[in-house]
Coordinates of C-alpha atoms in Angstrom, one line a residue:
X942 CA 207.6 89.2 143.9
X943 CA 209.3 86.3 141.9
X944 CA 209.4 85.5 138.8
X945 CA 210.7 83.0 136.6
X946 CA 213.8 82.5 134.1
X947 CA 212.6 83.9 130.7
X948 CA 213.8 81.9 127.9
X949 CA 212.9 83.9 125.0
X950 CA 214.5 87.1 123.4
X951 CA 214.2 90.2 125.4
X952 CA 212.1 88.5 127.9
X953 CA 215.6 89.0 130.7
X954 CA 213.7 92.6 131.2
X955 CA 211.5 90.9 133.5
X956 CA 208.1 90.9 134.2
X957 CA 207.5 94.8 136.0
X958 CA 203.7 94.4 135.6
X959 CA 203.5 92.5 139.1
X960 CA 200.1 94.2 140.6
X961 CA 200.6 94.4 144.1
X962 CA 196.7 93.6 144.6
X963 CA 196.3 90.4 146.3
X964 CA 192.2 89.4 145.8
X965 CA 190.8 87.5 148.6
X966 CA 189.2 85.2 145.9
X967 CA 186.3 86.2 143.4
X968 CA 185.3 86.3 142.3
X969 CA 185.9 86.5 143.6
X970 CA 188.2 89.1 144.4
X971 CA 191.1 89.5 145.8
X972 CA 194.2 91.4 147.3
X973 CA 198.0 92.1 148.8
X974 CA 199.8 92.7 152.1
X975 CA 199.7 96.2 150.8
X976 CA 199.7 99.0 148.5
X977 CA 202.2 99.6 145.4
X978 CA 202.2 101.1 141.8
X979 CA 201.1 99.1 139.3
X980 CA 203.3 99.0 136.0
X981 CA 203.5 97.8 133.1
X982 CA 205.6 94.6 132.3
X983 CA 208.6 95.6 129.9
X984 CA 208.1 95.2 126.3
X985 CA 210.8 93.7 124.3
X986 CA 211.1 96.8 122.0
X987 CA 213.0 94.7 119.0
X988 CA 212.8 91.7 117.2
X989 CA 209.5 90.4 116.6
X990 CA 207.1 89.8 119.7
X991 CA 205.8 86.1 119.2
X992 CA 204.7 84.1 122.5
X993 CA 206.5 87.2 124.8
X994 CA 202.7 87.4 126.2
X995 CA 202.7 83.5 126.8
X996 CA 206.5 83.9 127.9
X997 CA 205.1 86.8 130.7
X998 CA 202.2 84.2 132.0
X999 CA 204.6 81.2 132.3
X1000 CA 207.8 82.9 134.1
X1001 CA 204.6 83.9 136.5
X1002 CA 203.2 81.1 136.9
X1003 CA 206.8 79.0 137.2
X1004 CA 207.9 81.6 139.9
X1005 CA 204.5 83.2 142.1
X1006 CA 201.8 79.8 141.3
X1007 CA 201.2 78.5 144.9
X1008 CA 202.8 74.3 143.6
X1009 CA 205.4 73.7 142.0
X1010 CA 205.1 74.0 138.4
X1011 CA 204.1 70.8 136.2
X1012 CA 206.0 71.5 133.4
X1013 CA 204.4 68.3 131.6
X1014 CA 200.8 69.1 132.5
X1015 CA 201.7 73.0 131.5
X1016 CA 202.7 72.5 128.2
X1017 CA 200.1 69.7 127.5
X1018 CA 197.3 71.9 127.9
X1019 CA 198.7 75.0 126.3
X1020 CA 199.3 73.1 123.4
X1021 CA 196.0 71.5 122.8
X1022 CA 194.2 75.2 123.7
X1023 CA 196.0 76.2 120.3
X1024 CA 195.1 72.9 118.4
X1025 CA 191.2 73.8 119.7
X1026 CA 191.8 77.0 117.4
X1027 CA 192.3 75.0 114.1
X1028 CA 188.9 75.0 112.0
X1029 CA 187.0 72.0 112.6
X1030 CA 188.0 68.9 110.7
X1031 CA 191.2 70.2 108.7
X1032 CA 193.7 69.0 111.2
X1033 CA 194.6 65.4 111.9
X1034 CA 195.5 64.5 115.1
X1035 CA 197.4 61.2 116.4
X1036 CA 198.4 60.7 120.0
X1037 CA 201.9 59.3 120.3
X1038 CA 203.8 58.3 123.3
X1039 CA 204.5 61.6 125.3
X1040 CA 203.1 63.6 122.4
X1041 CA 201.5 64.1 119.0
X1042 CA 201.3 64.1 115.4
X1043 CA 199.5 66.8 113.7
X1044 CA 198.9 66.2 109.8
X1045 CA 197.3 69.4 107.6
X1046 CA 197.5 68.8 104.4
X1047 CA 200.6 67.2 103.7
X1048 CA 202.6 68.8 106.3
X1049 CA 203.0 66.7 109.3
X1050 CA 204.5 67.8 112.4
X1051 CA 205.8 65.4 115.8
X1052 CA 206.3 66.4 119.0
X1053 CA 207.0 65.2 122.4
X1054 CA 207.3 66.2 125.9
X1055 CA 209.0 66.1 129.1
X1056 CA 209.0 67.5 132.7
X1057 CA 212.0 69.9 131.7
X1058 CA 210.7 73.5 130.4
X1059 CA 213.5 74.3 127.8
X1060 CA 212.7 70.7 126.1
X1061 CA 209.0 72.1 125.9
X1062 CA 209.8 75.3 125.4
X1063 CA 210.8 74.0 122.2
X1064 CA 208.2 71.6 121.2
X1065 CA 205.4 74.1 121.9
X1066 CA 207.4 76.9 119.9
X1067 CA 207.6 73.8 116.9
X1068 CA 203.4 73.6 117.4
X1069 CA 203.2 77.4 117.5
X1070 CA 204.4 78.1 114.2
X1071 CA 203.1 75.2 112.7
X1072 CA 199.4 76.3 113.0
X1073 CA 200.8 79.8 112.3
X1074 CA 201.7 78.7 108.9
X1075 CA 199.7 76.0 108.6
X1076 CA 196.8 78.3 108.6
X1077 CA 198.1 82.2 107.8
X1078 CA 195.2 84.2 106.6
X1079 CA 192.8 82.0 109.1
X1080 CA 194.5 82.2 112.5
X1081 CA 195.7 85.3 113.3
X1082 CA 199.6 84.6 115.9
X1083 CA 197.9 86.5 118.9
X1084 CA 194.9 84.1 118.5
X1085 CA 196.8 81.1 118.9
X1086 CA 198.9 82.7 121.7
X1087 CA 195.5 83.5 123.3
X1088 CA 194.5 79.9 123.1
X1089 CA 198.0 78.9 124.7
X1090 CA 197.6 81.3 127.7
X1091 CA 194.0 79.8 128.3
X1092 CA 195.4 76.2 127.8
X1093 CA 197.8 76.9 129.8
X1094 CA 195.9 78.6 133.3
X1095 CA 193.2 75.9 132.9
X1096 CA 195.8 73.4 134.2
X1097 CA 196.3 75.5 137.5
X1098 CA 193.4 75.6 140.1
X1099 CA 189.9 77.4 139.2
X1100 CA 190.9 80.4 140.6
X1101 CA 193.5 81.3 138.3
X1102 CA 192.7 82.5 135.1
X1103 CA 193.9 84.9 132.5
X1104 CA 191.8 87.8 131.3
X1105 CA 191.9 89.6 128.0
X1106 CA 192.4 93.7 128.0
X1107 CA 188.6 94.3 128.3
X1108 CA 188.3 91.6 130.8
X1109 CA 191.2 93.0 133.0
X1110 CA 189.9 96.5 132.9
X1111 CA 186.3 95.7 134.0
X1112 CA 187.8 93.6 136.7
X1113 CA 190.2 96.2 138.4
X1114 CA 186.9 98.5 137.8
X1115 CA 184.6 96.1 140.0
X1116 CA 187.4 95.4 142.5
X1117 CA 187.5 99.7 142.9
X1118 CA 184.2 99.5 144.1
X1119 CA 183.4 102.6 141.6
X1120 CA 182.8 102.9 138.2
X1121 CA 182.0 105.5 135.0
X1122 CA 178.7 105.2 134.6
X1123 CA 175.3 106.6 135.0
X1124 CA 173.9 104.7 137.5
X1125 CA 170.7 102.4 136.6
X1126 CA 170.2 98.8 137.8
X1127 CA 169.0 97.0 134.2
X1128 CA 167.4 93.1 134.0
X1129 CA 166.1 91.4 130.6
X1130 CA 162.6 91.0 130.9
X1131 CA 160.5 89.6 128.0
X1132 CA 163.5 89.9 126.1
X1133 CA 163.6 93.9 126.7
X1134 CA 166.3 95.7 128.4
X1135 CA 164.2 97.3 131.0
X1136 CA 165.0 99.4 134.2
X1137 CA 164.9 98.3 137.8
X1138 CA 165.6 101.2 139.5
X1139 CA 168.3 103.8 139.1
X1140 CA 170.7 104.9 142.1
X1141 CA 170.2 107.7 144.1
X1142 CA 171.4 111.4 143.1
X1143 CA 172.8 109.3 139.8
X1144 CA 172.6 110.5 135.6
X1145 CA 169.5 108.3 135.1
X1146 CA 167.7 109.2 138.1
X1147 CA 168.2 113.2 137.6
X1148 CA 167.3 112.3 134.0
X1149 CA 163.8 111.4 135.1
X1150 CA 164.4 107.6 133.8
X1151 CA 162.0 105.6 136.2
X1152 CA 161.4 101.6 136.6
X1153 CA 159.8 99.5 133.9
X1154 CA 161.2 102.2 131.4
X1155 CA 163.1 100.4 128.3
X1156 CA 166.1 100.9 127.0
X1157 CA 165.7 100.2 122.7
X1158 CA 168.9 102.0 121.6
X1159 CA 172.5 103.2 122.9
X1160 CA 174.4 105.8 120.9
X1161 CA 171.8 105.3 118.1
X1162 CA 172.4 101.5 117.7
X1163 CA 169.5 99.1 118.8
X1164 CA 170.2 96.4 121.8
X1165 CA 167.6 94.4 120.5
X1166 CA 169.1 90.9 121.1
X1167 CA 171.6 92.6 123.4
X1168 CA 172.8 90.8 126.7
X1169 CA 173.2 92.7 130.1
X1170 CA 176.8 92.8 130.6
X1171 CA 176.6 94.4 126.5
X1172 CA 174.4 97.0 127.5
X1173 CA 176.7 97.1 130.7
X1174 CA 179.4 98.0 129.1
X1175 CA 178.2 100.4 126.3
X1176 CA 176.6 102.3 129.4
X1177 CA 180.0 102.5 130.9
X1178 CA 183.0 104.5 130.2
X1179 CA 185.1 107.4 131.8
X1180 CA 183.5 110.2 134.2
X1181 CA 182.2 113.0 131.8
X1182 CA 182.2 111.4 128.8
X1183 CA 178.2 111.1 127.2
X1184 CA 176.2 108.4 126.2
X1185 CA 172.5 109.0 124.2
X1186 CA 169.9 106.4 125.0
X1187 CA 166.6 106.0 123.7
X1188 CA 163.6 105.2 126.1
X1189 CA 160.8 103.7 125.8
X1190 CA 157.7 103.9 128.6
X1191 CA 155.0 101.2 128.4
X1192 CA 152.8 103.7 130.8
X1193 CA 152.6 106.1 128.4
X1194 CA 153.9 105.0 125.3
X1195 CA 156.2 107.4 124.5
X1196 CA 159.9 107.4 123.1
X1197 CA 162.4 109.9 124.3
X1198 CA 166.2 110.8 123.5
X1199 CA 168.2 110.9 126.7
X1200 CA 172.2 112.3 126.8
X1201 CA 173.5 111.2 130.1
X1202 CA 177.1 112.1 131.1
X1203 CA 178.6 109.6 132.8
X1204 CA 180.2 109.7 136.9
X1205 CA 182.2 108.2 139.4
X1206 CA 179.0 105.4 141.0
X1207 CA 180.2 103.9 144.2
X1208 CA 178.8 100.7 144.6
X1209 CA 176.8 99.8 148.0
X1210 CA 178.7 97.0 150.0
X1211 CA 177.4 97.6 153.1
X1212 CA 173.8 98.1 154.2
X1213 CA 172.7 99.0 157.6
X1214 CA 169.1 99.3 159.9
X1215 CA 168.0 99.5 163.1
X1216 CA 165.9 97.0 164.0
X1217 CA 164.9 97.6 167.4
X1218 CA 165.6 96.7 170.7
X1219 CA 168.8 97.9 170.2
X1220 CA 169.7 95.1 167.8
X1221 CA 171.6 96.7 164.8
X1222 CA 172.0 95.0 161.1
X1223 CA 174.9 95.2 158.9
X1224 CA 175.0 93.4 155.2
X1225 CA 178.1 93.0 153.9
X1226 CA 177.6 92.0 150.0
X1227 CA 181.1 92.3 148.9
X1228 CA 184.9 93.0 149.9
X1229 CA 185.8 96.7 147.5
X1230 CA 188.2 99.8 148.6
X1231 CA 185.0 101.1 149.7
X1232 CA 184.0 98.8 151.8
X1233 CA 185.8 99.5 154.8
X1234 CA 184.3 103.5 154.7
X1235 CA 181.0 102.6 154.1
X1236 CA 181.1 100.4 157.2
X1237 CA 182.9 103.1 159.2
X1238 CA 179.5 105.2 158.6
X1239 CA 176.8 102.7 159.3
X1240 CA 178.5 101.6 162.5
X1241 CA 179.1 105.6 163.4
X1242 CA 175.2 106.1 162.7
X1243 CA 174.4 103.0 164.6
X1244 CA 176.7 104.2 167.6
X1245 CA 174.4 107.5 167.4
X1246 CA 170.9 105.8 167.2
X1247 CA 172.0 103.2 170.8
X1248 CA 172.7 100.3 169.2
X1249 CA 174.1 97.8 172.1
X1250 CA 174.2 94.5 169.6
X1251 CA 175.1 93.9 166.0
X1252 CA 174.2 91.2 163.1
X1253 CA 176.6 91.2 160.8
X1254 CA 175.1 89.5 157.2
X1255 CA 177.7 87.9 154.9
X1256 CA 175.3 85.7 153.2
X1257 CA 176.2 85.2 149.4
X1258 CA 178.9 87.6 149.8
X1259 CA 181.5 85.8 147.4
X1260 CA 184.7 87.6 149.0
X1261 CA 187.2 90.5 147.6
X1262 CA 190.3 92.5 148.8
X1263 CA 192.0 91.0 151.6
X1264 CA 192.9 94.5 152.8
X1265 CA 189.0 95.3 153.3
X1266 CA 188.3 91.8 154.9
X1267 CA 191.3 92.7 157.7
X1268 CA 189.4 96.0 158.3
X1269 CA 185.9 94.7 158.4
X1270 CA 187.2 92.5 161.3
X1271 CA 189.2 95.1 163.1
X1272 CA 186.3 96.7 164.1
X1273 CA 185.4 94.1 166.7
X1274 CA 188.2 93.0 167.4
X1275 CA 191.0 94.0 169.9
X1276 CA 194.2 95.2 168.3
X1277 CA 196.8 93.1 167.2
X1278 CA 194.8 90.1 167.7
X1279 CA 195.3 87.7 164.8
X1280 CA 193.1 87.3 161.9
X1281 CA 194.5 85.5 159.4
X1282 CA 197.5 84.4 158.1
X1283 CA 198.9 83.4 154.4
X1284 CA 201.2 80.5 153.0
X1285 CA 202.8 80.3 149.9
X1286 CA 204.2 77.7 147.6
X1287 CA 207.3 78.0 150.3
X1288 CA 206.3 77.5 153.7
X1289 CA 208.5 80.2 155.2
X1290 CA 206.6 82.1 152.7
X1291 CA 204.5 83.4 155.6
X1292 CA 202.2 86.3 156.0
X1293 CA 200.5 87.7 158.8
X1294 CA 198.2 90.1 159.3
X1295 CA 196.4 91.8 162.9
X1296 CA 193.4 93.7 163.9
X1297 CA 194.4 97.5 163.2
X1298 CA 192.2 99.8 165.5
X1299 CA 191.9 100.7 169.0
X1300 CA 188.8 101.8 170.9
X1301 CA 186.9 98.8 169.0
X1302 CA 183.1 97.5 169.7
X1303 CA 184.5 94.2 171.3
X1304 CA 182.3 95.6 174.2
X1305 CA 179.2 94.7 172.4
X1306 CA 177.6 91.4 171.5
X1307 CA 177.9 90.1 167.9
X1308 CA 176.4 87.0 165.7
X1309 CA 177.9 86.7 162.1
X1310 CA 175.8 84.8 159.8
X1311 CA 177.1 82.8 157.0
X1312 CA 176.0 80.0 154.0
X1313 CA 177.2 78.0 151.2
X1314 CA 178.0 81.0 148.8
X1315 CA 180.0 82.3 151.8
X1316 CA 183.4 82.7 150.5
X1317 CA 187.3 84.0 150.6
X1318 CA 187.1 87.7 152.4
X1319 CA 183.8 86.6 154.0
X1320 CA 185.5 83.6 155.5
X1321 CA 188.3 85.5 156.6
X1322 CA 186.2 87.5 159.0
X1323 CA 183.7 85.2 160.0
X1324 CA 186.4 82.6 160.8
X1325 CA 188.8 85.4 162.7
X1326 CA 185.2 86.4 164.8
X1327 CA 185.1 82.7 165.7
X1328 CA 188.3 81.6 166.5
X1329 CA 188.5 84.9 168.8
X1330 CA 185.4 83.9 170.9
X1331 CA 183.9 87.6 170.0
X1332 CA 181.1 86.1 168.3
X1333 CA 178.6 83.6 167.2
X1334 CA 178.3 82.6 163.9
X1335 CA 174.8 80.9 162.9
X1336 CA 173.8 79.0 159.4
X1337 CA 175.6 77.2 157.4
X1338 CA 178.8 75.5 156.8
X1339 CA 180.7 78.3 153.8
X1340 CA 182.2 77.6 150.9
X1341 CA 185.4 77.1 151.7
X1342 CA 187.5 79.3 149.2
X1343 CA 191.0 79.5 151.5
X1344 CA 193.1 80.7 148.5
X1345 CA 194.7 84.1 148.2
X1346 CA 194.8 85.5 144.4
X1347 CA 197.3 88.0 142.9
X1348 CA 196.5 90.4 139.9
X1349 CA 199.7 90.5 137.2
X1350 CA 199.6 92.9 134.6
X1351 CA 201.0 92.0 131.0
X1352 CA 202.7 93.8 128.8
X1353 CA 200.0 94.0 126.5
X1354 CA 197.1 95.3 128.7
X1355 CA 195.5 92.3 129.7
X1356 CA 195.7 90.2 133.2
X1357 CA 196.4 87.0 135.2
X1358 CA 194.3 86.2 138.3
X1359 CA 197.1 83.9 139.8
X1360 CA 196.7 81.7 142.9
X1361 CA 200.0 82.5 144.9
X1362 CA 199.1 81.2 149.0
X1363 CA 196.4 79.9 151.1
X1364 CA 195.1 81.2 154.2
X1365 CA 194.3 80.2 157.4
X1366 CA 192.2 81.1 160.4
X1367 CA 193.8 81.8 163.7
X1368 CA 193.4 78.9 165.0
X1369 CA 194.8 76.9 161.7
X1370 CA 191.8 75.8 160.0
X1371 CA 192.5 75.7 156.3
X1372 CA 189.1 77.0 154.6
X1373 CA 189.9 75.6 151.6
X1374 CA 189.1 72.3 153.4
X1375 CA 187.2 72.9 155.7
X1376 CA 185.2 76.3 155.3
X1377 CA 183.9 78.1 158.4
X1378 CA 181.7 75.9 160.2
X1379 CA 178.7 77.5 162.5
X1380 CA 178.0 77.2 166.1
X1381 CA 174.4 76.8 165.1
X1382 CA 173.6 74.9 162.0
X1383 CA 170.6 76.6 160.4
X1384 CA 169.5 74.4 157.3
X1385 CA 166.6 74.0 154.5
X1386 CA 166.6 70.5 154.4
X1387 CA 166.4 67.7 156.8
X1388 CA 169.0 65.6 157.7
X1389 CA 168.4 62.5 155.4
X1390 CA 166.6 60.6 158.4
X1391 CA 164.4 63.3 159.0
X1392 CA 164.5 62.9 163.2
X1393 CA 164.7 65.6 165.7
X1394 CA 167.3 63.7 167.7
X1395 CA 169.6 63.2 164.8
X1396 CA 169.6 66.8 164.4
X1397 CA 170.4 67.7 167.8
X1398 CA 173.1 64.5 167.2
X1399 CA 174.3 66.2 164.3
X1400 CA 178.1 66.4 163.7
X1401 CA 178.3 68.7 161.3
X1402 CA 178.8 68.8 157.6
X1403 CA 180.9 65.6 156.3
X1404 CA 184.1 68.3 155.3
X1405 CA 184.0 68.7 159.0
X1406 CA 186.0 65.7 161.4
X1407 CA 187.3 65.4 164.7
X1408 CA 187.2 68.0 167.4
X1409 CA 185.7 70.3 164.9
X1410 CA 182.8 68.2 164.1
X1411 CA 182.2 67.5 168.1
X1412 CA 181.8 71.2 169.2
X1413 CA 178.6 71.7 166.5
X1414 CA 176.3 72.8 169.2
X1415 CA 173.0 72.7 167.4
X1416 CA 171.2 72.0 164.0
X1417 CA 168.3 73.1 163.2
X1418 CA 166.0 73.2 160.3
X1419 CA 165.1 76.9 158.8
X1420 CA 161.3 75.6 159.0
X1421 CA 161.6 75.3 162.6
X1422 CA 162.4 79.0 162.9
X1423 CA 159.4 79.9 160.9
X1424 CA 157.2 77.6 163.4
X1425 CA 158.5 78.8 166.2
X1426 CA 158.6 82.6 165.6
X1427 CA 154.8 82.5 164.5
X1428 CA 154.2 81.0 168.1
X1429 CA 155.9 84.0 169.3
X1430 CA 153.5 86.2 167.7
X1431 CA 155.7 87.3 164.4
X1432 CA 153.8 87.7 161.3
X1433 CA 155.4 85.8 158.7
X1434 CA 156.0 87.7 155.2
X1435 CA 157.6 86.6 152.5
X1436 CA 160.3 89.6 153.0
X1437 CA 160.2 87.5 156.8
X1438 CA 164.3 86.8 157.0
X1439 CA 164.1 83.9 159.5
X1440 CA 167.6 83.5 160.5
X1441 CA 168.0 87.1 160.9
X1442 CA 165.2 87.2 163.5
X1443 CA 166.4 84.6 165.5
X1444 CA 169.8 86.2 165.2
X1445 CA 167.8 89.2 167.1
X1446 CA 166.5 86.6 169.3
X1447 CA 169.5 85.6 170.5
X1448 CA 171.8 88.9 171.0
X1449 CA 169.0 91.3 171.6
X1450 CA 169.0 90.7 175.8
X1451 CA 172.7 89.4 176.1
X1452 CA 174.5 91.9 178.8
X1453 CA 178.1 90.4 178.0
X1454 CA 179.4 90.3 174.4
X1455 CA 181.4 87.1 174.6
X1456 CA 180.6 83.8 172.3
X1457 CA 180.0 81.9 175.3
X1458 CA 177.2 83.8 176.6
X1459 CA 175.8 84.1 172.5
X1460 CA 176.1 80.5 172.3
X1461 CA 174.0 79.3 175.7
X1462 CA 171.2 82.1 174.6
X1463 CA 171.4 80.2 170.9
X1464 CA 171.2 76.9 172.4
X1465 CA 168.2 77.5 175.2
X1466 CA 166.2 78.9 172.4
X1467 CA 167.0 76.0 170.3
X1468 CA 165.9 73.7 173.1
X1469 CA 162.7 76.0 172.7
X1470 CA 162.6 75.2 169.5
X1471 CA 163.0 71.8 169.5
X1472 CA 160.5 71.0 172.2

């Protein structure tokens, strides 16, 4: 991977601490072409260390970001992130032309700057040490550097952002898709840490914790006033390390001192069940390194139970590792059909990347469904499904998150999230404009005019033009499903998913697993539905 020109001393060792994991964006998370170590970036060893952090994050960013570098905008917002750390109301600022004038006391300091990086290189050093000694014994130098780096990534695109050590580590822990821990699901109710449920075969549950049991103290401190992701992380740590908790049961009310010693706890991406008529269900929740296994044994157990047609859920799934995305579609795809493809910052900076298996359910009939908080990996597959005519996608238009992420590693533990490409579907669609749009527009709102022929009219979602917009079969309201499903006899629950029934509706008697055939059986119930 490139990186920039360092200008500082000892910063010509490079940055080694390149992570070749390429997120799909989350997070939400998100990934690379494929696997590599994962070192450290070099430490300058001698001298003194100032800004080498800040140094790391900007040769990045100058060399891997997925524009060209602003070197204006850059330095701007560095610069005020480390004028936010002053204390309130001790520093007077004046805008100039191209820069500022800060005034502390009776040291003043002026500064301007340009589009060229050694000219601002220098100004944001001057600014640097200015606050440094400005305020020694009230801003600490890795504070202010801090501030910088954060300046700094919040001029780049919301998807990039630097994380701090502990940050870092509990990221590359969620992206594993396992963690040290002892396996209970927590919520704040009434203020009190108090258990959901606890994972199967896990610590808590062999401990005898049960729901509705509260947690009042970790390791002999309280958590009285505690957050979730603070209890979160006290629970955590490495496999067979201990943790005490105290419990407290409103059933009984009793108190009880619990050791736990902490395990490796997968976490469940992929749920499966057999809903009959040989219709099988898959939720996908998230894109981890488990992922891809954990669908290999629903769709093995569905295989041995008959199932002839699949659902495949990736509703509020917010994305992960490319890598798991690419597999999740190979399944039902043939091999070496395309499924997505990645440009960077140089458009012969191409990428990509095919369906990997043979012997793969393209034989059987398959509806994806998708909504709003559809995003990155999620997008990836539902748009590869579409754009191969292999299967139907129903709901609504997704987020549209079409940018790939790549995880650096700095020379002081923490981390960059940095956008480096974009990706497209097969057919060319760039998400990040367009998201994945639906066959079948499923919706909780009416169109603004509130008619049935303006929905049947419907173009689509306003991102959506052209071509695109013209081939939106259908639209219908979610309500209509609910009407028309209790005329069919179903008794409506409030655990009654509508959209997944008529996804059953519509594969459950289809003979030939192509789009086309999905799509006529979508649109004759719709007609159903509508008249």
């Amino acid at each position: 991977m490139k990186t920039g020109k360092r200008t500082g001393i000892g910063k010509w060792l490079g940055v080694l601490g390149a992570l070749a994991l390429t997120l799909a964006l989350i997070a939400p998370w998100n990934p690379a072409p494929g696997p590599s170590p994962l070192p450290t970036s070099a430490h300058a060893g001698f001298f003194d260390d100032d800004l080498e952090v800040f140094e790391e994050v900007l040769d990045l960013v100058a060399g891997n970001y997925v524009y060209p570098p602003d070197y204006k905008t850059l330095f701007e917002s560095s610069i005020q992130g480390m004028i936010a750390k002053a204390p309130e109301k001790t520093l007077t600022v004046t805008d100039v032309y191209s820069g500022q004038v800060l005034k502390h006391n009776n040291t003043r300091l002026s500064y301007r700057l340009s589009f060229s990086r050694h000219e601002n290189m220098g100004a944001f050093r001057s600014v640097y040490y200015f606050l440094a000694n400005e305020y020694q014994g009230q801003l600490k130098k890795k504070d202010i550097e801090q501030a910088a780096i954060i300046g700094l990534m919040s001029s780049l695109d919301p998807y990039s952002l630097y994380m701090d050590k502990s940050d870092f580590e509990r990221s590359m822990r969620d992206t594993e898709g396992q963690y040290g821990g002892v396996g209970m699901v927590i919520t704040l109710q009434d203020l009190k840490l108090t258990v959901v449920r606890t994972l199967k075969n896990s610590p808590a549950e062999r401990a005898g914790i049960l729901p509705k049991d509260i947690i009042s103290q970790v390791d002999g401190q309280t958590v009285e006033g505690m957050q979730i992701n603070e209890l979160a992380e006290r629970l955590r740590g490495y496999p067979n390390t201990k943790v005490q908790i105290q419990v407290f049961r409103p059933s009984t009310s009793s108190t009880k001192e619990i050791t736990l010693t902490r395990e490796i706890i997968s976490i469940e991406t992929v749920e499966y069940k057999n809903m009959g008529d040989g219709v099988g269900y898959l939720s996908i929740n998230s894109f981890s390194k488990q992922t891809n296994d954990q669908l290999q044994v629903a769709l093995n157990l569905a295989l041995e139970e008959g199932i002839t047609a699949f659902i495949m859920d990736l509703r509020n799934n917010p994305g992960g590792l490319l890598s798991q995305s690419v597999k999740v579609a190979s399944h039902f795809l043939n091999k070496g059909e395309l499924i997505v493809y990645t440009r960077g910052r140089d458009r012969n900076d191409m990428q990509t990347y095919q369906a990997l298996y043979k012997n793969t359910l393209t034989h059987l009939p398959l509806v994806v469904l998708i909504n709003k908080q559809s995003a990155s990996a999620s997008e990836i597959v539902a748009g590869s499904l579409k754009d191969s005519g292999k299967a139907l996608i129903l709901g609504e238009t997704s987020y549209g998150k079409g940018s790939v992420q790549t995880i650096f590693r700095m020379s002081d533990g923490s981390g960059l999230r940095l956008t480096t490409s974009k990706y497209y579907t097969p057919s060319g669609i760039d998400i990040n404009q367009h998201g994945i749009t639906p066959e079948i527009l499923v919706e909780k709102d009416l169109p603004e005019n509130g008619n049935s022929n303006a929905r049947r009219e419907a173009k689509g979602p306003k991102k959506e033009s052209g071509s695109r917009a013209r081939n939106l079969a259908t639209h219908l309201k979610e309500a209509e499903l609910i009407d028309y499903l209790k005329q069919k006899g179903y008794t409506i629950t409030g655990s009654t998913d509508p959209l997944v029934e008529f996804a059953k509706l519509v594969v459950r008697d289809i003979q030939h697993p192509s789009k086309s055939h999905a799509l006529a059986k979508a649109r004759e119930l719709a007609n159903d539905i509508h008249y």
